[in-house]
Amino acid sequence: MVQWLDVVRLADVEAVRWALGVFAGASEPLSLRRAQLWVARMTAVGWLDRSRPTYRDGSIVWATRLAIGKPPPSLFRQTTRHEVAVATVSARYLAQGFTWRRDRQPAGHREHQADGVATRDGIVELVEVELTPKSWQRYQKIVTNHGYRLVHENVDRVAYFCTADAHRAITREADRRLVRTERPRLVSYPCLDAPGIWIGPNFDPGDHAVQLAVAPHLDGRADWNRSDGTRV
């Protein structure tokens, strides 16, 4: 858990519930009470710290310098909401049997760093969390780089988890900028609200079940539970 928090840096208690369930070998997220007790114990020994910013309903937790040797993150940066949402998505990937790591640093201004890289059984997915739409100029660079990595870097899929507005924007720009053979391998799921809280359907651990050989382009929440069984 501490190693995971070192990667994602910030997480809310809901994400902690999912991650704890995975690392405890449970078949489902731990209860809120058990997650809160774990946070309290880790805070008592100095390995975890927490705060409840006024702009959120619940607490945010992070690993301390004692635990990971890094200074505490600022809770008032513009990216804090995004970082917490990334942890939310990361924890759900863990529940599907994936590992999670940070993407490599861009080698130049034409490259884009994804929010995370999820791997399982040789499958590599670039994962993006999008809470607000970007400009078409930024999407031009980002989507073009995604297309390059799908072809040249053994990336199997690019998955966006986003708000409804961001979903529409990334879908539009992907339609414009990806060739037909690569377009189905960039998918977008409107499963987050503006504060970054997960509002999509909860899936069962181990139920990622996206068949990359026939990976569909899912263009809305109605496609999440298709009759062919593909869902995220």
PDB file of C-alpha atoms in Angstrom:
ATOM      1  CA  MET A   1       0.000   0.000   0.000  1.00  0.00           C
ATOM      2  CA  VAL A   2       2.767   2.427   0.872  1.00  0.00           C
ATOM      3  CA  GLN A   3       4.522   1.700  -2.414  1.00  0.00           C
ATOM      4  CA  TRP A   4       1.277   2.359  -4.286  1.00  0.00           C
ATOM      5  CA  LEU A   5       0.800   5.639  -2.414  1.00  0.00           C
ATOM      6  CA  ASP A   6       4.365   6.542  -3.349  1.00  0.00           C
ATOM      7  CA  VAL A   7       3.346   6.230  -7.012  1.00  0.00           C
ATOM      8  CA  VAL A   8      -0.032   8.000  -6.914  1.00  0.00           C
ATOM      9  CA  ARG A   9       1.003  10.432  -4.111  1.00  0.00           C
ATOM     10  CA  LEU A  10      -2.554  11.376  -3.066  1.00  0.00           C
ATOM     11  CA  ALA A  11      -5.681   9.268  -2.585  1.00  0.00           C
ATOM     12  CA  ASP A  12      -9.071   9.556  -0.981  1.00  0.00           C
ATOM     13  CA  VAL A  13     -10.429   6.916   1.370  1.00  0.00           C
ATOM     14  CA  GLU A  14     -12.589   5.381  -1.355  1.00  0.00           C
ATOM     15  CA  ALA A  15      -9.482   4.621  -3.429  1.00  0.00           C
ATOM     16  CA  VAL A  16      -7.776   3.307  -0.297  1.00  0.00           C
ATOM     17  CA  ARG A  17     -10.690   0.899   0.194  1.00  0.00           C
ATOM     18  CA  TRP A  18     -10.170  -0.556  -3.295  1.00  0.00           C
ATOM     19  CA  ALA A  19      -6.394  -0.783  -3.033  1.00  0.00           C
ATOM     20  CA  LEU A  20      -6.478  -2.307   0.447  1.00  0.00           C
ATOM     21  CA  GLY A  21      -8.892  -4.960  -0.774  1.00  0.00           C
ATOM     22  CA  VAL A  22      -6.418  -5.939  -3.487  1.00  0.00           C
ATOM     23  CA  PHE A  23      -3.368  -6.069  -1.232  1.00  0.00           C
ATOM     24  CA  ALA A  24      -5.291  -7.931   1.470  1.00  0.00           C
ATOM     25  CA  GLY A  25      -6.310 -10.592  -1.054  1.00  0.00           C
ATOM     26  CA  ALA A  26      -9.996  -9.797  -0.621  1.00  0.00           C
ATOM     27  CA  SER A  27     -12.491 -10.308  -3.426  1.00  0.00           C
ATOM     28  CA  GLU A  28     -13.922  -6.819  -2.980  1.00  0.00           C
ATOM     29  CA  PRO A  29     -12.997  -3.391  -1.588  1.00  0.00           C
ATOM     30  CA  LEU A  30     -12.669  -3.290   2.181  1.00  0.00           C
ATOM     31  CA  SER A  31     -15.389  -1.615   4.185  1.00  0.00           C
ATOM     32  CA  LEU A  32     -15.135   2.086   4.851  1.00  0.00           C
ATOM     33  CA  ARG A  33     -14.630   1.399   8.556  1.00  0.00           C
ATOM     34  CA  ARG A  34     -11.713  -0.971   7.964  1.00  0.00           C
ATOM     35  CA  ALA A  35     -10.104   1.481   5.558  1.00  0.00           C
ATOM     36  CA  GLN A  36     -10.477   4.281   8.100  1.00  0.00           C
ATOM     37  CA  LEU A  37      -8.965   2.096  10.837  1.00  0.00           C
ATOM     38  CA  TRP A  38      -5.985   1.307   8.577  1.00  0.00           C
ATOM     39  CA  VAL A  39      -5.486   4.989   7.856  1.00  0.00           C
ATOM     40  CA  ALA A  40      -5.679   5.776  11.585  1.00  0.00           C
ATOM     41  CA  ARG A  41      -3.090   3.099  12.462  1.00  0.00           C
ATOM     42  CA  MET A  42      -0.702   4.200   9.724  1.00  0.00           C
ATOM     43  CA  THR A  43      -1.112   7.821  10.780  1.00  0.00           C
ATOM     44  CA  ALA A  44      -0.368   6.882  14.403  1.00  0.00           C
ATOM     45  CA  VAL A  45       2.991   5.330  13.464  1.00  0.00           C
ATOM     46  CA  GLY A  46       3.875   8.258  11.233  1.00  0.00           C
ATOM     47  CA  TRP A  47       3.764   6.495   7.862  1.00  0.00           C
ATOM     48  CA  LEU A  48       0.652   8.282   6.658  1.00  0.00           C
ATOM     49  CA  ASP A  49      -0.773  11.744   6.945  1.00  0.00           C
ATOM     50  CA  ARG A  50      -4.212  13.022   6.078  1.00  0.00           C
ATOM     51  CA  SER A  51      -6.237  16.163   5.732  1.00  0.00           C
ATOM     52  CA  ARG A  52      -9.778  17.147   4.893  1.00  0.00           C
ATOM     53  CA  PRO A  53      -9.641  20.210   2.622  1.00  0.00           C
ATOM     54  CA  THR A  54     -12.680  22.441   2.618  1.00  0.00           C
ATOM     55  CA  TYR A  55     -13.183  21.807  -1.093  1.00  0.00           C
ATOM     56  CA  ARG A  56     -13.721  18.036  -0.572  1.00  0.00           C
ATOM     57  CA  ASP A  57     -16.290  15.993   1.340  1.00  0.00           C
ATOM     58  CA  GLY A  58     -13.767  13.455   2.620  1.00  0.00           C
ATOM     59  CA  SER A  59     -10.164  13.078   3.679  1.00  0.00           C
ATOM     60  CA  ILE A  60      -7.130  12.876   1.420  1.00  0.00           C
ATOM     61  CA  VAL A  61      -4.217  10.716   2.533  1.00  0.00           C
ATOM     62  CA  TRP A  62      -0.561  10.455   1.497  1.00  0.00           C
ATOM     63  CA  ALA A  63       2.592   8.616   2.524  1.00  0.00           C
ATOM     64  CA  THR A  64       4.912  10.669   4.734  1.00  0.00           C
ATOM     65  CA  ARG A  65       8.602  11.434   4.388  1.00  0.00           C
ATOM     66  CA  LEU A  66       9.244   8.771   7.048  1.00  0.00           C
ATOM     67  CA  ALA A  67       7.592   6.152   4.832  1.00  0.00           C
ATOM     68  CA  ILE A  68       8.851   7.082   1.355  1.00  0.00           C
ATOM     69  CA  GLY A  69      11.527   9.727   1.868  1.00  0.00           C
ATOM     70  CA  LYS A  70       9.637  12.428  -0.013  1.00  0.00           C
ATOM     71  CA  PRO A  71       8.216  15.750   1.206  1.00  0.00           C
ATOM     72  CA  PRO A  72       4.446  16.008   1.626  1.00  0.00           C
ATOM     73  CA  PRO A  73       2.455  17.109  -1.411  1.00  0.00           C
ATOM     74  CA  SER A  74       0.654  20.425  -1.500  1.00  0.00           C
ATOM     75  CA  LEU A  75      -3.101  20.060  -1.243  1.00  0.00           C
ATOM     76  CA  PHE A  76      -3.762  23.426  -2.827  1.00  0.00           C
ATOM     77  CA  ARG A  77      -2.166  22.954  -6.191  1.00  0.00           C
ATOM     78  CA  GLN A  78      -4.372  23.146  -9.249  1.00  0.00           C
ATOM     79  CA  THR A  79      -3.553  19.492  -9.986  1.00  0.00           C
ATOM     80  CA  THR A  80      -4.611  18.054  -6.619  1.00  0.00           C
ATOM     81  CA  ARG A  81      -8.148  17.178  -7.731  1.00  0.00           C
ATOM     82  CA  HIS A  82      -6.679  15.441 -10.774  1.00  0.00           C
ATOM     83  CA  GLU A  83      -4.115  13.470  -8.757  1.00  0.00           C
ATOM     84  CA  VAL A  84      -6.788  12.156  -6.415  1.00  0.00           C
ATOM     85  CA  ALA A  85      -8.908  11.115  -9.408  1.00  0.00           C
ATOM     86  CA  VAL A  86      -5.912   9.289 -10.905  1.00  0.00           C
ATOM     87  CA  ALA A  87      -5.597   7.296  -7.670  1.00  0.00           C
ATOM     88  CA  THR A  88      -9.300   6.454  -7.914  1.00  0.00           C
ATOM     89  CA  VAL A  89      -8.813   4.985 -11.384  1.00  0.00           C
ATOM     90  CA  SER A  90      -5.525   3.322 -10.434  1.00  0.00           C
ATOM     91  CA  ALA A  91      -7.120   1.467  -7.519  1.00  0.00           C
ATOM     92  CA  ARG A  92      -9.781   0.068  -9.806  1.00  0.00           C
ATOM     93  CA  TYR A  93      -7.143  -1.144 -12.228  1.00  0.00           C
ATOM     94  CA  LEU A  94      -5.406  -2.912  -9.346  1.00  0.00           C
ATOM     95  CA  ALA A  95      -8.692  -4.669  -8.611  1.00  0.00           C
ATOM     96  CA  GLN A  96      -8.654  -6.024 -12.175  1.00  0.00           C
ATOM     97  CA  GLY A  97      -5.267  -7.661 -11.647  1.00  0.00           C
ATOM     98  CA  PHE A  98      -3.209  -4.943 -13.329  1.00  0.00           C
ATOM     99  CA  THR A  99      -0.027  -3.407 -11.993  1.00  0.00           C
ATOM    100  CA  TRP A 100       0.281   0.364 -12.024  1.00  0.00           C
ATOM    101  CA  ARG A 101       3.246   2.642 -12.613  1.00  0.00           C
ATOM    102  CA  ARG A 102       3.986   6.159 -13.738  1.00  0.00           C
ATOM    103  CA  ASP A 103       4.550   6.777 -17.424  1.00  0.00           C
ATOM    104  CA  ARG A 104       8.073   7.608 -18.646  1.00  0.00           C
ATOM    105  CA  GLN A 105       9.156  11.214 -18.773  1.00  0.00           C
ATOM    106  CA  PRO A 106       8.688  12.827 -22.212  1.00  0.00           C
ATOM    107  CA  ALA A 107      11.891  12.910 -24.247  1.00  0.00           C
ATOM    108  CA  GLY A 108      10.872  16.123 -26.009  1.00  0.00           C
ATOM    109  CA  HIS A 109       8.116  18.691 -26.437  1.00  0.00           C
ATOM    110  CA  ARG A 110       6.310  16.496 -28.976  1.00  0.00           C
ATOM    111  CA  GLU A 111       5.834  13.682 -26.470  1.00  0.00           C
ATOM    112  CA  HIS A 112       3.093  13.383 -23.874  1.00  0.00           C
ATOM    113  CA  GLN A 113       3.239  11.703 -20.471  1.00  0.00           C
ATOM    114  CA  ALA A 114       0.135   9.679 -19.648  1.00  0.00           C
ATOM    115  CA  ASP A 115      -1.297   9.690 -16.129  1.00  0.00           C
ATOM    116  CA  GLY A 116      -0.383   6.058 -15.612  1.00  0.00           C
ATOM    117  CA  VAL A 117       0.541   2.778 -17.250  1.00  0.00           C
ATOM    118  CA  ALA A 118      -1.413  -0.362 -16.392  1.00  0.00           C
ATOM    119  CA  THR A 119      -0.086  -3.801 -17.341  1.00  0.00           C
ATOM    120  CA  ARG A 120      -1.474  -7.319 -17.064  1.00  0.00           C
ATOM    121  CA  ASP A 121      -0.481 -10.532 -18.828  1.00  0.00           C
ATOM    122  CA  GLY A 122       1.542  -8.653 -21.420  1.00  0.00           C
ATOM    123  CA  ILE A 123      -1.221  -6.089 -22.052  1.00  0.00           C
ATOM    124  CA  VAL A 124      -0.083  -2.466 -21.772  1.00  0.00           C
ATOM    125  CA  GLU A 125      -2.597   0.339 -21.372  1.00  0.00           C
ATOM    126  CA  LEU A 126      -1.887   4.039 -21.206  1.00  0.00           C
ATOM    127  CA  VAL A 127      -4.399   5.561 -18.796  1.00  0.00           C
ATOM    128  CA  GLU A 128      -5.555   9.162 -18.829  1.00  0.00           C
ATOM    129  CA  VAL A 129      -7.817  10.977 -16.379  1.00  0.00           C
ATOM    130  CA  GLU A 130      -9.540  14.017 -17.834  1.00  0.00           C
ATOM    131  CA  LEU A 131     -11.703  16.280 -15.663  1.00  0.00           C
ATOM    132  CA  THR A 132     -11.816  19.309 -17.969  1.00  0.00           C
ATOM    133  CA  PRO A 133     -11.575  19.434 -21.768  1.00  0.00           C
ATOM    134  CA  LYS A 134      -8.322  20.683 -23.272  1.00  0.00           C
ATOM    135  CA  SER A 135      -7.947  22.949 -26.281  1.00  0.00           C
ATOM    136  CA  TRP A 136      -7.909  21.348 -29.717  1.00  0.00           C
ATOM    137  CA  GLN A 137      -4.289  22.461 -30.099  1.00  0.00           C
ATOM    138  CA  ARG A 138      -3.250  20.437 -27.054  1.00  0.00           C
ATOM    139  CA  TYR A 139      -5.326  17.464 -28.142  1.00  0.00           C
ATOM    140  CA  GLN A 140      -3.651  17.575 -31.540  1.00  0.00           C
ATOM    141  CA  LYS A 141      -0.268  16.918 -29.937  1.00  0.00           C
ATOM    142  CA  ILE A 142      -1.546  14.468 -27.337  1.00  0.00           C
ATOM    143  CA  VAL A 143      -3.666  12.308 -29.627  1.00  0.00           C
ATOM    144  CA  THR A 144      -0.974  12.246 -32.302  1.00  0.00           C
ATOM    145  CA  ASN A 145       1.502  11.005 -29.694  1.00  0.00           C
ATOM    146  CA  HIS A 146      -0.967   8.375 -28.526  1.00  0.00           C
ATOM    147  CA  GLY A 147      -1.280   7.160 -32.103  1.00  0.00           C
ATOM    148  CA  TYR A 148       2.491   6.914 -32.443  1.00  0.00           C
ATOM    149  CA  ARG A 149       2.826   4.900 -29.243  1.00  0.00           C
ATOM    150  CA  LEU A 150       0.011   2.548 -30.241  1.00  0.00           C
ATOM    151  CA  VAL A 151       1.941   1.718 -33.401  1.00  0.00           C
ATOM    152  CA  HIS A 152       5.572   1.890 -32.273  1.00  0.00           C
ATOM    153  CA  GLU A 153       5.757   1.222 -28.515  1.00  0.00           C
ATOM    154  CA  ASN A 154       3.740  -1.966 -28.026  1.00  0.00           C
ATOM    155  CA  VAL A 155       0.910  -0.090 -26.337  1.00  0.00           C
ATOM    156  CA  ASP A 156      -2.331  -2.059 -26.660  1.00  0.00           C
ATOM    157  CA  ARG A 157      -4.831   0.588 -25.666  1.00  0.00           C
ATOM    158  CA  VAL A 158      -5.260   4.160 -24.477  1.00  0.00           C
ATOM    159  CA  ALA A 159      -8.094   4.519 -21.967  1.00  0.00           C
ATOM    160  CA  TYR A 160      -9.559   7.843 -20.876  1.00  0.00           C
ATOM    161  CA  PHE A 161     -11.609   8.103 -17.682  1.00  0.00           C
ATOM    162  CA  CYS A 162     -13.295  11.465 -17.666  1.00  0.00           C
ATOM    163  CA  THR A 163     -16.230  13.770 -17.137  1.00  0.00           C
ATOM    164  CA  ALA A 164     -19.009  13.952 -19.709  1.00  0.00           C
ATOM    165  CA  ASP A 165     -17.625  17.188 -21.208  1.00  0.00           C
ATOM    166  CA  ALA A 166     -14.103  15.819 -21.458  1.00  0.00           C
ATOM    167  CA  HIS A 167     -15.437  12.571 -22.937  1.00  0.00           C
ATOM    168  CA  ARG A 168     -17.108  14.483 -25.763  1.00  0.00           C
ATOM    169  CA  ALA A 169     -13.953  16.491 -26.438  1.00  0.00           C
ATOM    170  CA  ILE A 170     -11.538  13.562 -26.516  1.00  0.00           C
ATOM    171  CA  THR A 171     -13.938  11.489 -28.618  1.00  0.00           C
ATOM    172  CA  ARG A 172     -14.231  14.293 -31.155  1.00  0.00           C
ATOM    173  CA  GLU A 173     -10.477  14.858 -31.401  1.00  0.00           C
ATOM    174  CA  ALA A 174      -9.656  11.151 -31.564  1.00  0.00           C
ATOM    175  CA  ASP A 175     -12.135  10.775 -34.432  1.00  0.00           C
ATOM    176  CA  ARG A 176     -10.340  13.571 -36.244  1.00  0.00           C
ATOM    177  CA  ARG A 177      -6.728  12.626 -35.639  1.00  0.00           C
ATOM    178  CA  LEU A 178      -6.408   8.844 -35.394  1.00  0.00           C
ATOM    179  CA  VAL A 179      -6.391   6.619 -38.449  1.00  0.00           C
ATOM    180  CA  ARG A 180      -9.193   4.118 -38.763  1.00  0.00           C
ATOM    181  CA  THR A 181      -7.037   1.124 -37.807  1.00  0.00           C
ATOM    182  CA  GLU A 182      -5.936   2.712 -34.536  1.00  0.00           C
ATOM    183  CA  ARG A 183      -9.100   4.602 -33.577  1.00  0.00           C
ATOM    184  CA  PRO A 184     -10.820   1.664 -31.796  1.00  0.00           C
ATOM    185  CA  ARG A 185      -7.817   1.345 -29.465  1.00  0.00           C
ATOM    186  CA  LEU A 186      -8.458   4.729 -27.858  1.00  0.00           C
ATOM    187  CA  VAL A 187     -11.536   4.496 -25.659  1.00  0.00           C
ATOM    188  CA  SER A 188     -13.196   6.991 -23.364  1.00  0.00           C
ATOM    189  CA  TYR A 189     -15.477   6.409 -20.373  1.00  0.00           C
ATOM    190  CA  PRO A 190     -17.575   9.221 -18.804  1.00  0.00           C
ATOM    191  CA  CYS A 191     -17.336   7.935 -15.232  1.00  0.00           C
ATOM    192  CA  LEU A 192     -16.162  10.937 -13.164  1.00  0.00           C
ATOM    193  CA  ASP A 193     -17.915  14.087 -12.025  1.00  0.00           C
ATOM    194  CA  ALA A 194     -16.352  17.556 -12.032  1.00  0.00           C
ATOM    195  CA  PRO A 195     -14.743  17.183  -8.547  1.00  0.00           C
ATOM    196  CA  GLY A 196     -13.187  13.899  -9.701  1.00  0.00           C
ATOM    197  CA  ILE A 197     -15.506  11.543  -7.815  1.00  0.00           C
ATOM    198  CA  TRP A 198     -16.231   8.176  -9.450  1.00  0.00           C
ATOM    199  CA  ILE A 199     -19.865   8.067 -10.624  1.00  0.00           C
ATOM    200  CA  GLY A 200     -19.585   5.191 -13.092  1.00  0.00           C
ATOM    201  CA  PRO A 201     -20.755   1.643 -12.407  1.00  0.00           C
ATOM    202  CA  ASN A 202     -18.675  -0.368  -9.993  1.00  0.00           C
ATOM    203  CA  PHE A 203     -17.287  -3.538 -11.503  1.00  0.00           C
ATOM    204  CA  ASP A 204     -16.263  -6.726  -9.813  1.00  0.00           C
ATOM    205  CA  PRO A 205     -12.579  -7.480  -9.144  1.00  0.00           C
ATOM    206  CA  GLY A 206     -11.077  -9.346 -12.072  1.00  0.00           C
ATOM    207  CA  ASP A 207     -13.870  -8.226 -14.388  1.00  0.00           C
ATOM    208  CA  HIS A 208     -11.996  -5.814 -16.663  1.00  0.00           C
ATOM    209  CA  ALA A 209     -12.707  -8.172 -19.580  1.00  0.00           C
ATOM    210  CA  VAL A 210     -11.822  -5.881 -22.454  1.00  0.00           C
ATOM    211  CA  GLN A 211     -10.892  -8.127 -25.366  1.00  0.00           C
ATOM    212  CA  LEU A 212      -8.191  -6.188 -27.172  1.00  0.00           C
ATOM    213  CA  ALA A 213      -8.549  -8.297 -30.284  1.00  0.00           C
ATOM    214  CA  VAL A 214     -12.018  -6.843 -30.781  1.00  0.00           C
ATOM    215  CA  ALA A 215     -11.711  -3.737 -28.597  1.00  0.00           C
ATOM    216  CA  PRO A 216     -14.784  -1.605 -29.390  1.00  0.00           C
ATOM    217  CA  HIS A 217     -15.000   2.149 -29.417  1.00  0.00           C
ATOM    218  CA  LEU A 218     -17.308   2.825 -26.491  1.00  0.00           C
ATOM    219  CA  ASP A 219     -19.022   6.122 -26.932  1.00  0.00           C
ATOM    220  CA  GLY A 220     -21.071   6.476 -23.810  1.00  0.00           C
ATOM    221  CA  ARG A 221     -22.047   4.909 -20.526  1.00  0.00           C
ATOM    222  CA  ALA A 222     -24.763   2.849 -22.199  1.00  0.00           C
ATOM    223  CA  ASP A 223     -22.012   0.780 -23.832  1.00  0.00           C
ATOM    224  CA  TRP A 224     -20.370  -0.190 -20.538  1.00  0.00           C
ATOM    225  CA  ASN A 225     -22.470  -3.322 -20.101  1.00  0.00           C
ATOM    226  CA  ARG A 226     -22.801  -4.696 -23.597  1.00  0.00           C
ATOM    227  CA  SER A 227     -24.392  -7.991 -24.452  1.00  0.00           C
ATOM    228  CA  ASP A 228     -21.011  -9.276 -25.661  1.00  0.00           C
ATOM    229  CA  GLY A 229     -19.640  -8.859 -22.115  1.00  0.00           C
ATOM    230  CA  THR A 230     -17.037  -6.220 -22.843  1.00  0.00           C
ATOM    231  CA  ARG A 231     -16.840  -3.587 -20.187  1.00  0.00           C
ATOM    232  CA  VAL A 232     -14.236  -1.819 -18.125  1.00  0.00           C
TER     233      VAL A 232
END
